[in-house]
Amino acid sequence: MRAHIGPLLTAGCRVWTHRPPFDHSKLMTVTAFGAGRQRQLDMRSFRLNFEINLEVYHSAIVAQVSGKIIANQTTRLLQADLDRRSLPSRLRDNAAHLMLPYL
């Protein structure tokens, strides 16, 4: 769903697509300087999916996780990509965005 990605792109976030197959794992790394890498963090996961969380402070493991995130970055999503979507796609995405609290 891309209806809510536009403001993130405007704010300077970099968004990447992921090649198949679908992977529902969530990964995030944060360096000592506050720079971070993340993949697939969404409100449904935080609120509804009772997922396991793990904090790791070992730099070698953090480097491995960062490597996995980078390896799965296929194509960077740009604002121009969002602007090129068809009207039916934009309507679908916006309708799904309205239903997010219920999905």
Backbone as numpy.savetxt, mean C-alpha at the origin, in Angstrom:
# Nx Ny Nz CAx CAy CAz Cx Cy Cz
-8.29 -0.70 -5.05 -9.14 0.47 -5.05 -8.25 1.70 -5.05
-8.45 2.56 -6.02 -7.54 3.68 -6.19 -8.18 5.02 -5.89
-9.41 5.05 -5.41 -10.10 6.32 -5.20 -9.41 7.18 -4.14
-8.80 6.59 -3.16 -8.19 7.35 -2.08 -6.67 7.46 -2.21
-6.10 7.07 -3.33 -4.65 7.13 -3.52 -4.21 8.51 -4.00
-5.08 9.23 -4.70 -4.73 10.54 -5.23 -4.14 11.48 -4.19
-4.79 11.65 -3.02 -4.22 12.54 -2.00 -2.84 12.07 -1.50
-2.63 10.77 -1.47 -1.32 10.27 -1.05 -0.24 10.65 -2.07
-0.57 10.52 -3.35 0.38 10.91 -4.40 0.66 12.41 -4.33
-0.39 13.20 -4.11 -0.23 14.64 -4.01 0.67 15.02 -2.84
0.59 14.26 -1.75 1.40 14.53 -0.56 2.84 14.06 -0.72
3.14 13.39 -1.83 4.52 12.97 -2.06 4.81 11.50 -1.82
3.79 10.72 -1.47 3.99 9.29 -1.27 4.26 8.61 -2.61
5.05 7.57 -2.57 5.29 6.77 -3.77 4.48 5.49 -3.62
3.69 5.17 -4.64 2.82 3.99 -4.62 3.26 3.08 -5.76
3.40 1.80 -5.45 3.86 0.82 -6.44 2.82 -0.27 -6.60
2.68 -0.78 -7.82 1.81 -1.94 -8.04 2.60 -3.21 -7.73
1.89 -4.28 -7.53 2.48 -5.57 -7.18 2.06 -6.57 -8.24
2.99 -7.32 -8.74 2.66 -8.31 -9.77 1.95 -9.51 -9.13
1.13 -10.23 -9.91 0.44 -11.42 -9.39 1.44 -12.48 -8.95
1.05 -13.37 -8.08 -0.29 -13.57 -7.50 -0.54 -12.59 -6.35
-1.81 -12.50 -5.97 -2.24 -11.62 -4.89 -1.53 -12.01 -3.60
-1.01 -11.03 -2.90 -0.32 -11.26 -1.63 -0.93 -10.33 -0.60
-1.50 -10.87 0.45 -2.20 -10.06 1.44 -1.32 -9.73 2.64
-0.04 -10.03 2.59 0.82 -9.73 3.72 1.07 -8.23 3.83
1.37 -7.78 5.02 1.67 -6.38 5.26 3.08 -6.29 5.81
3.88 -5.45 5.19 5.26 -5.27 5.63 5.55 -3.78 5.73
6.30 -3.41 6.75 6.69 -2.02 6.89 8.04 -1.98 7.59
8.95 -1.17 7.08 10.21 -0.96 7.76 10.40 0.53 7.98
11.01 0.89 9.09 11.29 2.28 9.40 12.73 2.35 9.86
13.50 3.24 9.27 14.89 3.40 9.67 14.97 4.32 10.88
16.15 4.41 11.44 16.38 5.30 12.59 16.12 6.76 12.23
16.15 7.07 10.94 15.95 8.44 10.50 14.50 8.74 10.15
13.63 7.76 10.31 12.21 7.98 10.05 11.76 7.66 8.64
12.69 7.33 7.76 12.28 6.93 6.41 11.70 5.53 6.50
10.71 5.25 5.70 10.08 3.94 5.82 9.72 3.32 4.50
9.56 2.02 4.52 9.04 1.28 3.37 7.88 0.46 3.91
6.82 0.41 3.14 5.69 -0.39 3.59 4.99 -0.99 2.40
4.19 -2.01 2.69 3.41 -2.65 1.64 2.09 -3.10 2.24
1.04 -2.72 1.60 -0.31 -3.19 1.91 -0.75 -2.96 3.35
-0.79 -1.73 3.76 -1.36 -1.42 5.07 -2.68 -0.73 4.83
-3.75 -1.27 5.39 -5.07 -0.70 5.17 -5.88 -0.76 6.46
-6.95 0.03 6.50 -7.77 0.13 7.71 -8.45 -1.18 8.06
-8.84 -1.96 7.06 -9.49 -3.24 7.33 -8.55 -4.14 8.13
-7.29 -4.14 7.76 -6.32 -4.97 8.46 -6.14 -4.51 9.90
-6.12 -3.21 10.10 -5.93 -2.70 11.45 -7.14 -2.94 12.34
-8.34 -2.84 11.77 -9.56 -2.88 12.59 -10.22 -4.25 12.68
-10.18 -5.04 11.60 -11.03 -6.22 11.55 -10.30 -7.56 11.46
-9.12 -7.59 10.95 -8.53 -8.87 10.57 -7.65 -9.52 11.61
-7.65 -9.12 12.84 -6.91 -9.77 13.92 -5.60 -10.40 13.43
-4.78 -9.60 12.84 -3.54 -10.11 12.27 -2.42 -10.07 13.29
-1.41 -10.85 13.06 -0.25 -10.91 13.94 0.69 -9.76 13.61
1.17 -9.09 14.63 2.13 -8.01 14.45 3.44 -8.38 15.11
4.52 -7.94 14.55 5.84 -8.24 15.07 6.74 -7.03 14.86
7.42 -6.61 15.91 8.40 -5.55 15.80 9.78 -6.17 15.89
10.65 -5.80 14.97 12.00 -6.34 14.93 12.97 -5.17 14.91
13.96 -5.23 15.76 14.95 -4.15 15.83 16.32 -4.58 15.32
16.42 -5.78 14.79 17.69 -6.31 14.27 17.88 -5.80 12.85
18.95 -5.04 12.62 19.13 -4.36 11.33 19.22 -5.32 10.15
19.78 -6.52 10.34 19.89 -7.46 9.22 18.52 -7.97 8.79
17.64 -8.19 9.74 16.29 -8.66 9.42 15.49 -7.53 8.77
15.65 -6.32 9.28 14.98 -5.16 8.68 15.45 -4.99 7.23
16.73 -5.20 6.98 17.26 -5.10 5.62 16.64 -6.17 4.72
16.44 -7.39 5.25 15.80 -8.46 4.47 14.37 -8.08 4.11
13.63 -7.57 5.07 12.24 -7.17 4.82 12.20 -6.04 3.80
13.09 -5.06 3.92 13.15 -3.97 2.94 13.45 -4.52 1.55
14.33 -5.50 1.48 14.65 -6.13 0.20 13.45 -6.81 -0.42
12.65 -7.48 0.41 11.44 -8.14 -0.08 10.44 -7.12 -0.63
10.29 -6.01 0.07 9.38 -4.96 -0.39 9.86 -4.41 -1.73
11.13 -4.10 -1.83 11.69 -3.54 -3.07 11.56 -4.53 -4.22
11.79 -5.82 -3.96 11.72 -6.84 -5.00 10.32 -6.97 -5.60
9.30 -6.62 -4.82 7.93 -6.75 -5.29 7.36 -5.47 -5.89
8.14 -4.42 -5.95 7.68 -3.18 -6.56 7.78 -3.34 -8.07
6.65 -3.45 -8.74 6.66 -3.68 -10.18 6.65 -2.37 -10.96
5.60 -1.58 -10.79 5.44 -0.35 -11.55 4.97 0.75 -10.61
5.61 1.88 -10.69 5.21 3.00 -9.85 3.92 3.61 -10.40
2.96 3.84 -9.52 1.69 4.45 -9.89 1.83 5.96 -9.81
1.45 6.63 -10.87 1.54 8.08 -10.94 0.16 8.71 -11.04
0.06 9.99 -10.74 -1.22 10.69 -10.84 -1.77 10.60 -12.25
-0.91 10.62 -13.24 -1.36 10.51 -14.64 -2.07 9.18 -14.88
-1.63 8.12 -14.22 -2.31 6.82 -14.34 -3.73 6.89 -13.79
-3.89 7.57 -12.66 -5.23 7.73 -12.08 -6.11 8.58 -12.99
-5.53 9.61 -13.56 -6.30 10.51 -14.43 -6.77 9.82 -15.71
-6.06 8.79 -16.17 -6.40 8.09 -17.40 -7.49 7.02 -17.22
-7.89 6.75 -15.98 -8.90 5.72 -15.76 -10.22 6.11 -16.42
-10.94 5.11 -16.88 -12.24 5.36 -17.52 -13.27 5.80 -16.48
-14.33 6.42 -16.96 -15.40 6.86 -16.06 -15.99 5.69 -15.27
-16.31 4.54 -15.91 -16.83 3.42 -15.11 -15.86 2.96 -14.01
-14.57 2.99 -14.28 -13.59 2.60 -13.26 -13.57 3.58 -12.11
-13.62 4.87 -12.43 -13.63 5.88 -11.36 -14.89 5.80 -10.53
-16.05 5.58 -11.18 -17.31 5.44 -10.44 -17.27 4.22 -9.54
-16.76 3.10 -10.05 -16.64 1.88 -9.24 -15.76 2.12 -8.03
-14.60 2.74 -8.26 -13.67 2.98 -7.16 -14.26 3.92 -6.11
-14.94 4.96 -6.56 -15.53 5.90 -5.61 -16.68 5.26 -4.83
-17.46 4.42 -5.48 -18.54 3.72 -4.78 -17.96 2.76 -3.74
-16.92 2.05 -4.12 -16.27 1.13 -3.17 -15.67 1.91 -2.01
-15.12 3.09 -2.28 -14.54 3.91 -1.22 -15.61 4.30 -0.19
-16.81 4.62 -0.66 -17.91 4.96 0.25 -18.30 3.77 1.12
-18.11 2.58 0.61 -18.52 1.37 1.33 -17.41 0.79 2.21
-16.22 1.42 2.23 -15.10 0.87 2.99 -15.43 0.50 4.43
-16.18 1.32 5.16 -16.47 0.92 6.55 -17.25 -0.39 6.67
-17.91 -0.79 5.60 -18.76 -1.98 5.65 -18.10 -3.20 4.97
-17.03 -2.99 4.26 -16.36 -4.09 3.56 -15.45 -4.87 4.47
